[in-house]
Short mmCIF file of C-alpha atoms in Angstrom, two decimals:
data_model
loop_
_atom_site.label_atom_id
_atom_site.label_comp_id
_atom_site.label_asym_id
_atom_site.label_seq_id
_atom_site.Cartn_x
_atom_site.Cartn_y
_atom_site.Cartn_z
CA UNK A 1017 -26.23 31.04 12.28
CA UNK A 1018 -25.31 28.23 10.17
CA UNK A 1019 -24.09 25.35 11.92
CA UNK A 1020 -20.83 23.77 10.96
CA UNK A 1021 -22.06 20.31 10.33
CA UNK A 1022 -23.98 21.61 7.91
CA UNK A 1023 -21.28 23.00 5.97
CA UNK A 1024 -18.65 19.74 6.35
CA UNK A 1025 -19.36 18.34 2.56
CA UNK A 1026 -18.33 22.52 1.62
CA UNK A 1027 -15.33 23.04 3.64
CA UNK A 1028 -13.71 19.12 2.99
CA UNK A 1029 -14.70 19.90 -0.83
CA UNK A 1030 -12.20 22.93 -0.60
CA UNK A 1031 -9.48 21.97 0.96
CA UNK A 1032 -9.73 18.51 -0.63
CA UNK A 1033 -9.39 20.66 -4.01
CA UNK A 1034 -6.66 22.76 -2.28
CA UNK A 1035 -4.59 19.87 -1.54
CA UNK A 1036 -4.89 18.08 -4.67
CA UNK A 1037 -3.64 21.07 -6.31
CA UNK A 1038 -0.56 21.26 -4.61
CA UNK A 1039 -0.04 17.36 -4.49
CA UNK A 1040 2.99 15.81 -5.66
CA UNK A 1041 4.00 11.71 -5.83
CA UNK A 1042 5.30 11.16 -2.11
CA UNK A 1043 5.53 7.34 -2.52
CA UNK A 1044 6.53 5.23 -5.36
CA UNK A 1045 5.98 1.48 -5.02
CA UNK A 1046 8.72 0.35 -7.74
CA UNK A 1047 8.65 -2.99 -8.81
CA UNK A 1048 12.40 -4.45 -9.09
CA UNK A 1049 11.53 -7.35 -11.09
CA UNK A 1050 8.35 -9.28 -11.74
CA UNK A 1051 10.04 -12.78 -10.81
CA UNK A 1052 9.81 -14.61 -7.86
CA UNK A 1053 11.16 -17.52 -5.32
CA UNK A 1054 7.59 -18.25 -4.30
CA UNK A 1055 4.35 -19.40 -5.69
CA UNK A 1056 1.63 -17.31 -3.54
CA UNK A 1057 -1.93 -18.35 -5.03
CA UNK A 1058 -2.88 -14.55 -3.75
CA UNK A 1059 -0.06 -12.80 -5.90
CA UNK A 1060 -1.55 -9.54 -6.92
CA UNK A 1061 0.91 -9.34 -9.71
CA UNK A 1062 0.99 -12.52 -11.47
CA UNK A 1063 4.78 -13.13 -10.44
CA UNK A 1064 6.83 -15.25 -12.89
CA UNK A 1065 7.88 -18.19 -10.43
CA UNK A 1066 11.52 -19.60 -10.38
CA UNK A 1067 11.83 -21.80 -7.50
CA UNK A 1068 13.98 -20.95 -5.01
CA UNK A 1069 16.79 -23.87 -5.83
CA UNK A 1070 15.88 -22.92 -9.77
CA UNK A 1071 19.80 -22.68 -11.58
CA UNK A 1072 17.88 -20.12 -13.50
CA UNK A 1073 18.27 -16.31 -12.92
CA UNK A 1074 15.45 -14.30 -13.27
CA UNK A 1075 15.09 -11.86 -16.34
CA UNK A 1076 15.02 -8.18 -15.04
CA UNK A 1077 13.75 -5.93 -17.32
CA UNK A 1078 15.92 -3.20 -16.20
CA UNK A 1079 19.45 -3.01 -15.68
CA UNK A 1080 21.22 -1.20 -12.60
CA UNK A 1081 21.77 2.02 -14.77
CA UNK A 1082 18.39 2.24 -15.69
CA UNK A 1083 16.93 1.88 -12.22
CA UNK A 1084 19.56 4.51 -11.22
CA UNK A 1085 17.80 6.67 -14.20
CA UNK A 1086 14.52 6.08 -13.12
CA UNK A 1087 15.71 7.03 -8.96
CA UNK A 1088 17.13 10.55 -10.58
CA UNK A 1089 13.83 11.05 -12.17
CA UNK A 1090 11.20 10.27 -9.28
CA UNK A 1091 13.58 12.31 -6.80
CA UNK A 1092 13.11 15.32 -9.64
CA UNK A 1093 9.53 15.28 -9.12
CA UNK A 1094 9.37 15.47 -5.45
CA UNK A 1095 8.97 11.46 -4.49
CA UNK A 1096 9.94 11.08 -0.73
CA UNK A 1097 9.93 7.09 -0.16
CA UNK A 1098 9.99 4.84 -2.13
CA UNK A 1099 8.89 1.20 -1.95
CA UNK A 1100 11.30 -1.41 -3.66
CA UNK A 1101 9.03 -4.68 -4.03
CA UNK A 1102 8.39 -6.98 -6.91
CA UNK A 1103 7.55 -10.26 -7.58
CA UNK A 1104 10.64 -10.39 -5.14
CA UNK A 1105 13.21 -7.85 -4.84
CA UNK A 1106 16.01 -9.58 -3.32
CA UNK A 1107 16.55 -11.65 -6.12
CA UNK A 1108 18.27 -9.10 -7.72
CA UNK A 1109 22.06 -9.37 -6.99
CA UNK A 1110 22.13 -5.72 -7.05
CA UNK A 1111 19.78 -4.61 -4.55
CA UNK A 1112 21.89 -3.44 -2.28
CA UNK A 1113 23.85 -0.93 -4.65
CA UNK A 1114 20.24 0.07 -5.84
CA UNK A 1115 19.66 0.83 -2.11
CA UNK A 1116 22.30 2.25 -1.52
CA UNK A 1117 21.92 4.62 -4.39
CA UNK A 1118 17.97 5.75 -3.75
CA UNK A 1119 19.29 6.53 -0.16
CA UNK A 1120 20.91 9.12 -1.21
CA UNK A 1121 18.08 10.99 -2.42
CA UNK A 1122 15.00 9.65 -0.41
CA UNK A 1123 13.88 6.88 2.16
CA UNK A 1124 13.81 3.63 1.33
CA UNK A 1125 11.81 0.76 2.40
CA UNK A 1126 11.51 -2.75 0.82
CA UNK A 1127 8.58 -5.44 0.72
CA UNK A 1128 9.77 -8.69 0.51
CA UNK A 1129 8.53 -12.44 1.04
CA UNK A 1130 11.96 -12.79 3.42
CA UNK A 1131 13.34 -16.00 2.13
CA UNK A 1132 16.49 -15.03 1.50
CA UNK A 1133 17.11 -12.46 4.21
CA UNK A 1134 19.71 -14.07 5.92
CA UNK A 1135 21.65 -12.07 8.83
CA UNK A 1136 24.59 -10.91 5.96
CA UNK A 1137 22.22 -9.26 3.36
CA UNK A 1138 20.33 -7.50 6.16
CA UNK A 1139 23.45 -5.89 7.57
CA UNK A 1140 23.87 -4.67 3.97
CA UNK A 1141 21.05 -3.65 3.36
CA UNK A 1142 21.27 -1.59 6.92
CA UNK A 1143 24.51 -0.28 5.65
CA UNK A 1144 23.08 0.93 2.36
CA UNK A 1145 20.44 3.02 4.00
CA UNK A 1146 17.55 0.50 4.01
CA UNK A 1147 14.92 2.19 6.76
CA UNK A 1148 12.03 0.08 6.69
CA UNK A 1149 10.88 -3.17 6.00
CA UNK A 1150 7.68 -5.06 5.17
CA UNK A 1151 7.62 -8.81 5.18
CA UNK A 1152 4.27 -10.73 3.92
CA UNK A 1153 2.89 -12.77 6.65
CA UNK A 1154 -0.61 -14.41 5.64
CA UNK A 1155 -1.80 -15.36 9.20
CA UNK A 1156 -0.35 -18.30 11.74
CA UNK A 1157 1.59 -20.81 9.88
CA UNK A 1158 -1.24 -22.84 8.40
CA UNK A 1159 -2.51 -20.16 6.44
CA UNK A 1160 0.88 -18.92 5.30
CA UNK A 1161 1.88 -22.03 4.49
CA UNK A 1162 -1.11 -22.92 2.64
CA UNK A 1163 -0.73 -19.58 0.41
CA UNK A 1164 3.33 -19.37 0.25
CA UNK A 1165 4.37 -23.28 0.11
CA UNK A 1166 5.60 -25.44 2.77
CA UNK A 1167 8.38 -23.91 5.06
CA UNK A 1168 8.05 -20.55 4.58
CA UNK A 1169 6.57 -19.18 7.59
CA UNK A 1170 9.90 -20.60 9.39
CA UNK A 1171 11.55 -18.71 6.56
CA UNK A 1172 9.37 -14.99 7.45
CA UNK A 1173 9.78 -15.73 11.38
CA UNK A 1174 13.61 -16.33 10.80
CA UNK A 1175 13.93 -12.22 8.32
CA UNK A 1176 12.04 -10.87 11.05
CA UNK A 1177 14.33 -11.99 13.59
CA UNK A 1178 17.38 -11.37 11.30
CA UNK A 1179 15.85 -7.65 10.79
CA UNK A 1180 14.98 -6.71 14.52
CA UNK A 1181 18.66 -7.83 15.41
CA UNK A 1182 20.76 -5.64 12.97
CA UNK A 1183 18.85 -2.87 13.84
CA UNK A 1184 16.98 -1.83 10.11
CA UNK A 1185 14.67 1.12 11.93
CA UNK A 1186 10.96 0.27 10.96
CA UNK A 1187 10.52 -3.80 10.78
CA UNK A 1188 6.68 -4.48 9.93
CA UNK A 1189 4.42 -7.73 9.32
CA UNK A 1190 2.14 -7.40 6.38
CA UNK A 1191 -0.78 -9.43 6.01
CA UNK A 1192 -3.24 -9.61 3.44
CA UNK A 1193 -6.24 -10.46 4.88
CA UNK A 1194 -9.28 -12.70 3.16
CA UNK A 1195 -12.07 -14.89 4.70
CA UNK A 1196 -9.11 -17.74 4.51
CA UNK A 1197 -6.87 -16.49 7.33
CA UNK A 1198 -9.70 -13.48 8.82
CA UNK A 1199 -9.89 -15.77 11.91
CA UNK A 1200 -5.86 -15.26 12.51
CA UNK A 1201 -5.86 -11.47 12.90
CA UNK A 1202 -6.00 -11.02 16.40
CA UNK A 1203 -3.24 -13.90 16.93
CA UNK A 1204 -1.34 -12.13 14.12
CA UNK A 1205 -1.05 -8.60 15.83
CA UNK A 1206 -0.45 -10.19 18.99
CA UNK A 1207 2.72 -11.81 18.19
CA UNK A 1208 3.19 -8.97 16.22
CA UNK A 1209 3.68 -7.12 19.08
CA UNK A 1210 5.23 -9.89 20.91
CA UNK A 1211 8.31 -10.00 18.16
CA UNK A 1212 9.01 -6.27 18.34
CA UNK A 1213 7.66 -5.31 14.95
CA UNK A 1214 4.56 -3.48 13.49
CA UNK A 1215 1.86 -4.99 11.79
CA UNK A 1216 0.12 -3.65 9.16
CA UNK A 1217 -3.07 -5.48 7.08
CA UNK A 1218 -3.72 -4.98 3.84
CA UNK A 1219 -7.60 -6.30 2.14
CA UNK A 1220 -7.19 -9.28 -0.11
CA UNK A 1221 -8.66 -8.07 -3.78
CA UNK A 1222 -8.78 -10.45 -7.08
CA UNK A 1223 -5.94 -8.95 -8.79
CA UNK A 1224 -3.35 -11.01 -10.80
CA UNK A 1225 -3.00 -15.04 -10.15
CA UNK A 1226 -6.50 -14.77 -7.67
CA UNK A 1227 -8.43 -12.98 -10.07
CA UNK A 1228 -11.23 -15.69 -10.04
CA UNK A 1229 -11.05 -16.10 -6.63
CA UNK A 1230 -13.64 -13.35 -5.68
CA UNK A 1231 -15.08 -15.78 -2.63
CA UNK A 1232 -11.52 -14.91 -0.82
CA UNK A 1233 -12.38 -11.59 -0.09
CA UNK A 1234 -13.96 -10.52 2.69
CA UNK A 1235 -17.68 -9.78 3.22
CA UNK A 1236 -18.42 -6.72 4.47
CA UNK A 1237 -19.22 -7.77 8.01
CA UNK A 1238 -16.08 -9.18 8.16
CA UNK A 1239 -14.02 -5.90 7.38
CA UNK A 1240 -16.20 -4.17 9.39
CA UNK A 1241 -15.23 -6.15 12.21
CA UNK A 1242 -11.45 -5.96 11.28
CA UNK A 1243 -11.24 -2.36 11.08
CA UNK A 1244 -12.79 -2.18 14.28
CA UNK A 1245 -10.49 -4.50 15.91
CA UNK A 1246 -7.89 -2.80 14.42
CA UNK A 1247 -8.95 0.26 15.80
CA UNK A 1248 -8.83 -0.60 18.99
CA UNK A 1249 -5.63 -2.27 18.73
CA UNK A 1250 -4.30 1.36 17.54
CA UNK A 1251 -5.30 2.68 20.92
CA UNK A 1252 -3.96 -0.31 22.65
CA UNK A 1253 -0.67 -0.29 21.32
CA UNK A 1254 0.11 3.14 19.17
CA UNK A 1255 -1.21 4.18 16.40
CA UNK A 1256 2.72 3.93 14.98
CA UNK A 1257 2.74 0.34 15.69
CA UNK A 1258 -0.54 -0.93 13.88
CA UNK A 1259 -1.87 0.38 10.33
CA UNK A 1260 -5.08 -0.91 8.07
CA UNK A 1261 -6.67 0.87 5.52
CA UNK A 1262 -8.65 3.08 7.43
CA UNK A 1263 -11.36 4.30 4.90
CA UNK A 1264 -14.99 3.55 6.28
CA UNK A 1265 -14.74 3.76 9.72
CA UNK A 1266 -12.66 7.66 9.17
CA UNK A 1267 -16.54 8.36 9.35
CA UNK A 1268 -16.10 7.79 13.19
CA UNK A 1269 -12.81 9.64 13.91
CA UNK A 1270 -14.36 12.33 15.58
CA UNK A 1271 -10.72 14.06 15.76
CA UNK A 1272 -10.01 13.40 12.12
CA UNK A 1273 -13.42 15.00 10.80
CA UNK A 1274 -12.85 17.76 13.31
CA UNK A 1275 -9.65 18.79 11.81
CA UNK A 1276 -10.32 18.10 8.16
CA UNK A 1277 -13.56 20.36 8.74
CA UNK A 1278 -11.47 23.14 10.20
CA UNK A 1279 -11.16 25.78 7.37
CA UNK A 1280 -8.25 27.43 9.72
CA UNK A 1281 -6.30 24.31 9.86
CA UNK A 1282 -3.69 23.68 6.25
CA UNK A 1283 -4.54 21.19 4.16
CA UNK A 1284 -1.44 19.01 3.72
CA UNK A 1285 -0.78 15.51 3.34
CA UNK A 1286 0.00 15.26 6.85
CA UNK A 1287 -2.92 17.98 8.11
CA UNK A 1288 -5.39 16.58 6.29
CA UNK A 1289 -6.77 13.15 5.05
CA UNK A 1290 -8.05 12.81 1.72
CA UNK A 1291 -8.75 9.13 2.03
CA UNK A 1292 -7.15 7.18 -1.50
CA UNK A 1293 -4.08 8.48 -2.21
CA UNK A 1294 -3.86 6.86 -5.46
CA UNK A 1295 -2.76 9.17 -7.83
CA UNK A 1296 -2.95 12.08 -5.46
CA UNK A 1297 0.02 10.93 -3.19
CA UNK A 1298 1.26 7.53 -4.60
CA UNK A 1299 1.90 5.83 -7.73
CA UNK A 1300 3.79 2.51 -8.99
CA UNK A 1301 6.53 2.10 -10.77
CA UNK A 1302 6.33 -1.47 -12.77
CA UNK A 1303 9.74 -3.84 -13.32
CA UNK A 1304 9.64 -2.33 -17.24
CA UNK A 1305 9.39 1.07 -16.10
CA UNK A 1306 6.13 2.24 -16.86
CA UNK A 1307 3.78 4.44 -14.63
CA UNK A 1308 0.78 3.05 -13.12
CA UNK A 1309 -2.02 4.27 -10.98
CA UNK A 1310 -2.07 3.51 -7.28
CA UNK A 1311 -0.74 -0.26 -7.65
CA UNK A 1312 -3.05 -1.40 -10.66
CA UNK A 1313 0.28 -2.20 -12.35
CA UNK A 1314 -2.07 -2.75 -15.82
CA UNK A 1315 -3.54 0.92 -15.60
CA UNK A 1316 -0.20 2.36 -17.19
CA UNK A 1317 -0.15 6.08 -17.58
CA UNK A 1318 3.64 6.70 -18.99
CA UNK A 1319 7.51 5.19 -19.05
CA UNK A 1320 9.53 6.75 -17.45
CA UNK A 1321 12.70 5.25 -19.93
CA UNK A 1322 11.25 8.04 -21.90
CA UNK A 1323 9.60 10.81 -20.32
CA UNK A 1324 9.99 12.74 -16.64
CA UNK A 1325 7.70 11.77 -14.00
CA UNK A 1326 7.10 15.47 -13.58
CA UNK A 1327 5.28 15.77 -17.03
CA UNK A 1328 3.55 12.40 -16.25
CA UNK A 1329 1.88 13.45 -12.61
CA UNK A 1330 0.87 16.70 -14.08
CA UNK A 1331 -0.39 15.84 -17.39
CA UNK A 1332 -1.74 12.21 -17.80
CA UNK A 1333 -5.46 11.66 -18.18
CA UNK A 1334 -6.19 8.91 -15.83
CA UNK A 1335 -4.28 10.62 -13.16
CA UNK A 1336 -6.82 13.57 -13.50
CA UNK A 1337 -10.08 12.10 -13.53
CA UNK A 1338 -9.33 9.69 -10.20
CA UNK A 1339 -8.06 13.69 -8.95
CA UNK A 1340 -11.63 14.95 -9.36
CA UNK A 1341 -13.85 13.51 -6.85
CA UNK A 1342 -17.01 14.70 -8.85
CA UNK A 1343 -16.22 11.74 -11.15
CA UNK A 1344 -17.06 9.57 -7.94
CA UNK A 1345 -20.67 7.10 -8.81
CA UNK A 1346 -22.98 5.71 -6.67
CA UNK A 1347 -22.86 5.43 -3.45
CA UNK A 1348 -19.06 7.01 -3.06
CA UNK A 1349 -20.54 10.50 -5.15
CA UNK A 1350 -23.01 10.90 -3.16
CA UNK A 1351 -21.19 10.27 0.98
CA UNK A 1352 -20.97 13.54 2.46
CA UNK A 1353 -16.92 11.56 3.39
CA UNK A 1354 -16.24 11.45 -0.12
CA UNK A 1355 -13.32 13.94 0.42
CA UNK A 1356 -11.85 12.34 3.20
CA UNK A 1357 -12.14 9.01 2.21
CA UNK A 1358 -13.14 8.26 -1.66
CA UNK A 1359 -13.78 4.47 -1.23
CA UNK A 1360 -11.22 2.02 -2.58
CA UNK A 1361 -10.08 3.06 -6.08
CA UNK A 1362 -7.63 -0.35 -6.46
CA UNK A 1363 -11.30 -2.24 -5.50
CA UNK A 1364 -14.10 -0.55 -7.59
CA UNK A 1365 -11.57 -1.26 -10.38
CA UNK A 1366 -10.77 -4.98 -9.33
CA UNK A 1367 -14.62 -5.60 -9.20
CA UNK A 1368 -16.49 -3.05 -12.16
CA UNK A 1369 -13.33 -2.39 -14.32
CA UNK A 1370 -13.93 1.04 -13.51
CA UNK A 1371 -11.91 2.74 -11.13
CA UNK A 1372 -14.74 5.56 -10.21
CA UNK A 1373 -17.18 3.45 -9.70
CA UNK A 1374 -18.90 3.08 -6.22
CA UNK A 1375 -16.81 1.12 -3.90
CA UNK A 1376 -18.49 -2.95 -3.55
CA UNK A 1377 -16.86 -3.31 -0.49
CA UNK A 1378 -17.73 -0.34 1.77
CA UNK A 1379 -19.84 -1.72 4.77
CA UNK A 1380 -21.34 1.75 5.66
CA UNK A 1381 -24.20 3.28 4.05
CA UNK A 1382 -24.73 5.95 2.03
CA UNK A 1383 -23.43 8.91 4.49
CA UNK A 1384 -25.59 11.98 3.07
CA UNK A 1385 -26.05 14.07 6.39
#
């Protein structure tokens, strides 16, 4: 009798398959505008920077109908949340009618720097339908300070506050983590907790302004360790409350494999985990309109000014090949986890310039058996 270990790479291959056939694009990050109030060395995006007592208003590449357009157009094809961010988002003086008119069709969430999320805007935004929000938090206030300019942890602490008390339903801390600020994590989650608000931690990658800047990253040990802390800190405090990027150590989750093995159980996005979701359950919108995969906002796949998202999800190249896990090299085609975790798509690219390649910053070995 063949044991069902045996058979895990068979069975995950299947329903991997069978859920990537049925996928649609759940989650849109959309890019507002690429300008911003701050000067983060870490900006992933390359923000243009207009200071935050600059008489200048920022340029926004799309005007209020056009976002409207593109809303009608993602809703069409099935997205379910979408993600307004930027540069910064609430320098657009109509963010709140833009919120208030995605709301209508989906759930909205916003990530912002919080500088100017003063008590009035956030009972706006509440009132428009805003129900979740992510503000960037690089660490204690050293580190954040260090990264975002003088002042404006004081300026995060004070949106989180402002956030909690009008009641917007999901409030969460996001920190990008790098060997810089790794030593804050525990601290970070702690008053995390402390504040009433998630956490979430997102891995540092050179992207955009900190593309040279390949010694911020983590080493391997280091993640290792993080995701393990983290781990625990899920079981601590609710899995609800605390979210990382869990690929790696998904080769431990005893209860995850279980499931994702079980050829009786469905294969959904929320039955089973296929790891990345780039291009499989998310996608980004950039500030000009265009598609891109996962949030590699220079991989561009198609504008949706001109064509349906619909068409573009079904029909663009790139968005096929990252679909098809046999295009996986190295180390990531040959891990028996490959279709339940994938490696990091955004971080094979980020290093190799090629978005299948073998993930550099996996810490496990190559899982064969």
């Amino acid at each position: 009798m063949e044991n069902k270990a045996d058979n895990f790479v068979e069975i995950t291959r299947e329903k991997f398959y069978r859920a990537v056939k049925e996928c649609k694009p759940l989650f849109a990050w959309f890019s507002l505008t690429d300008a911003c109030n701050l000067d983060c060395k870490h900006c992933f995006i390359n923000a243009r920077y207009y200071p935050p007592d600059s008489p200048e208003l920022p340029h926004h590449e799309l005007s209020t109908d056009e976002v409207f357009a593109i809303i009608d157009n993602i809703a069409e094809a099935g997205t379910e949340i979408v993600m307004f961010a930027g540069g910064e988002p609430t320098l657009r003086k109509d963010l709140v009618s833009i919120v208030r008119y995605a709301s209508s069709r989906m759930k909205v969430a916003m990530n912002s720097n919080g500088y100017l999320l003063d008590k009035r805007l956030c009972w706006d935004l509440l009132g428009a339908g805003l129900s979740q929000v992510k503000i960037s938090v690089d660490g204690l206030e050293k580190n954040h300070d260090w990264n975002r300019g003088e002042g404006s942890f004081q300026k995060t602490m004070d949106a989180l506050r402002n956030l909690v008390k009008v009641g917007i339903p999901t409030v969460m801390l996001i920190m990008t983590l790098t060997s810089l600020n790794y030593d804050d994590l525990e601290k970070t989650v702690e008053f995390s907790m402390d504040m009433g608000v998630d956490f979430t931690m997102v891995e540092f990658l050179p992207l955009g302004r900190a593309s040279e800047e390949k010694e911020w990253a983590l080493s391997k040990e280091q993640l290792e360790k993080a995701q393990r802390y983290l781990t625990e800190a899920q079981k601590r405090y609710g899995w609800q409350r605390v979210a990382f990027e869990n690929r790696y150590i998904v080769a431990e989750d005893e209860y995850c494999k279980k499931i994702c093995s079980d050829p009786n159980e469905p294969c959904g996005f929320y039955d089973f985990c296929v790891g990345c979701i780039t291009s499989i359950y998310s996608y980004s919108i950039t500030s000009s309109g265009k598609v891109a995969a996962g949030d590699i906002m220079t991989l561009e796949v198609g504008d949706l000014r001109k064509e349906r998202l619909k068409d573009i999800w079904k029909n663009a190249e790139l968005f096929k090949v990252i679909r098809n896990r046999e295009n996986l090299k190295g180390k990531c085609g040959k891990c028996r986890y490959r279709y339940i975790c994938g490696g990091c798509r955004r971080r094979a690219y980020a290093y190799t310039g090629d978005i299948m390649a073998a993930d550099p910053g996996c810490w496990r070995g190559v899982s064969e058996k």
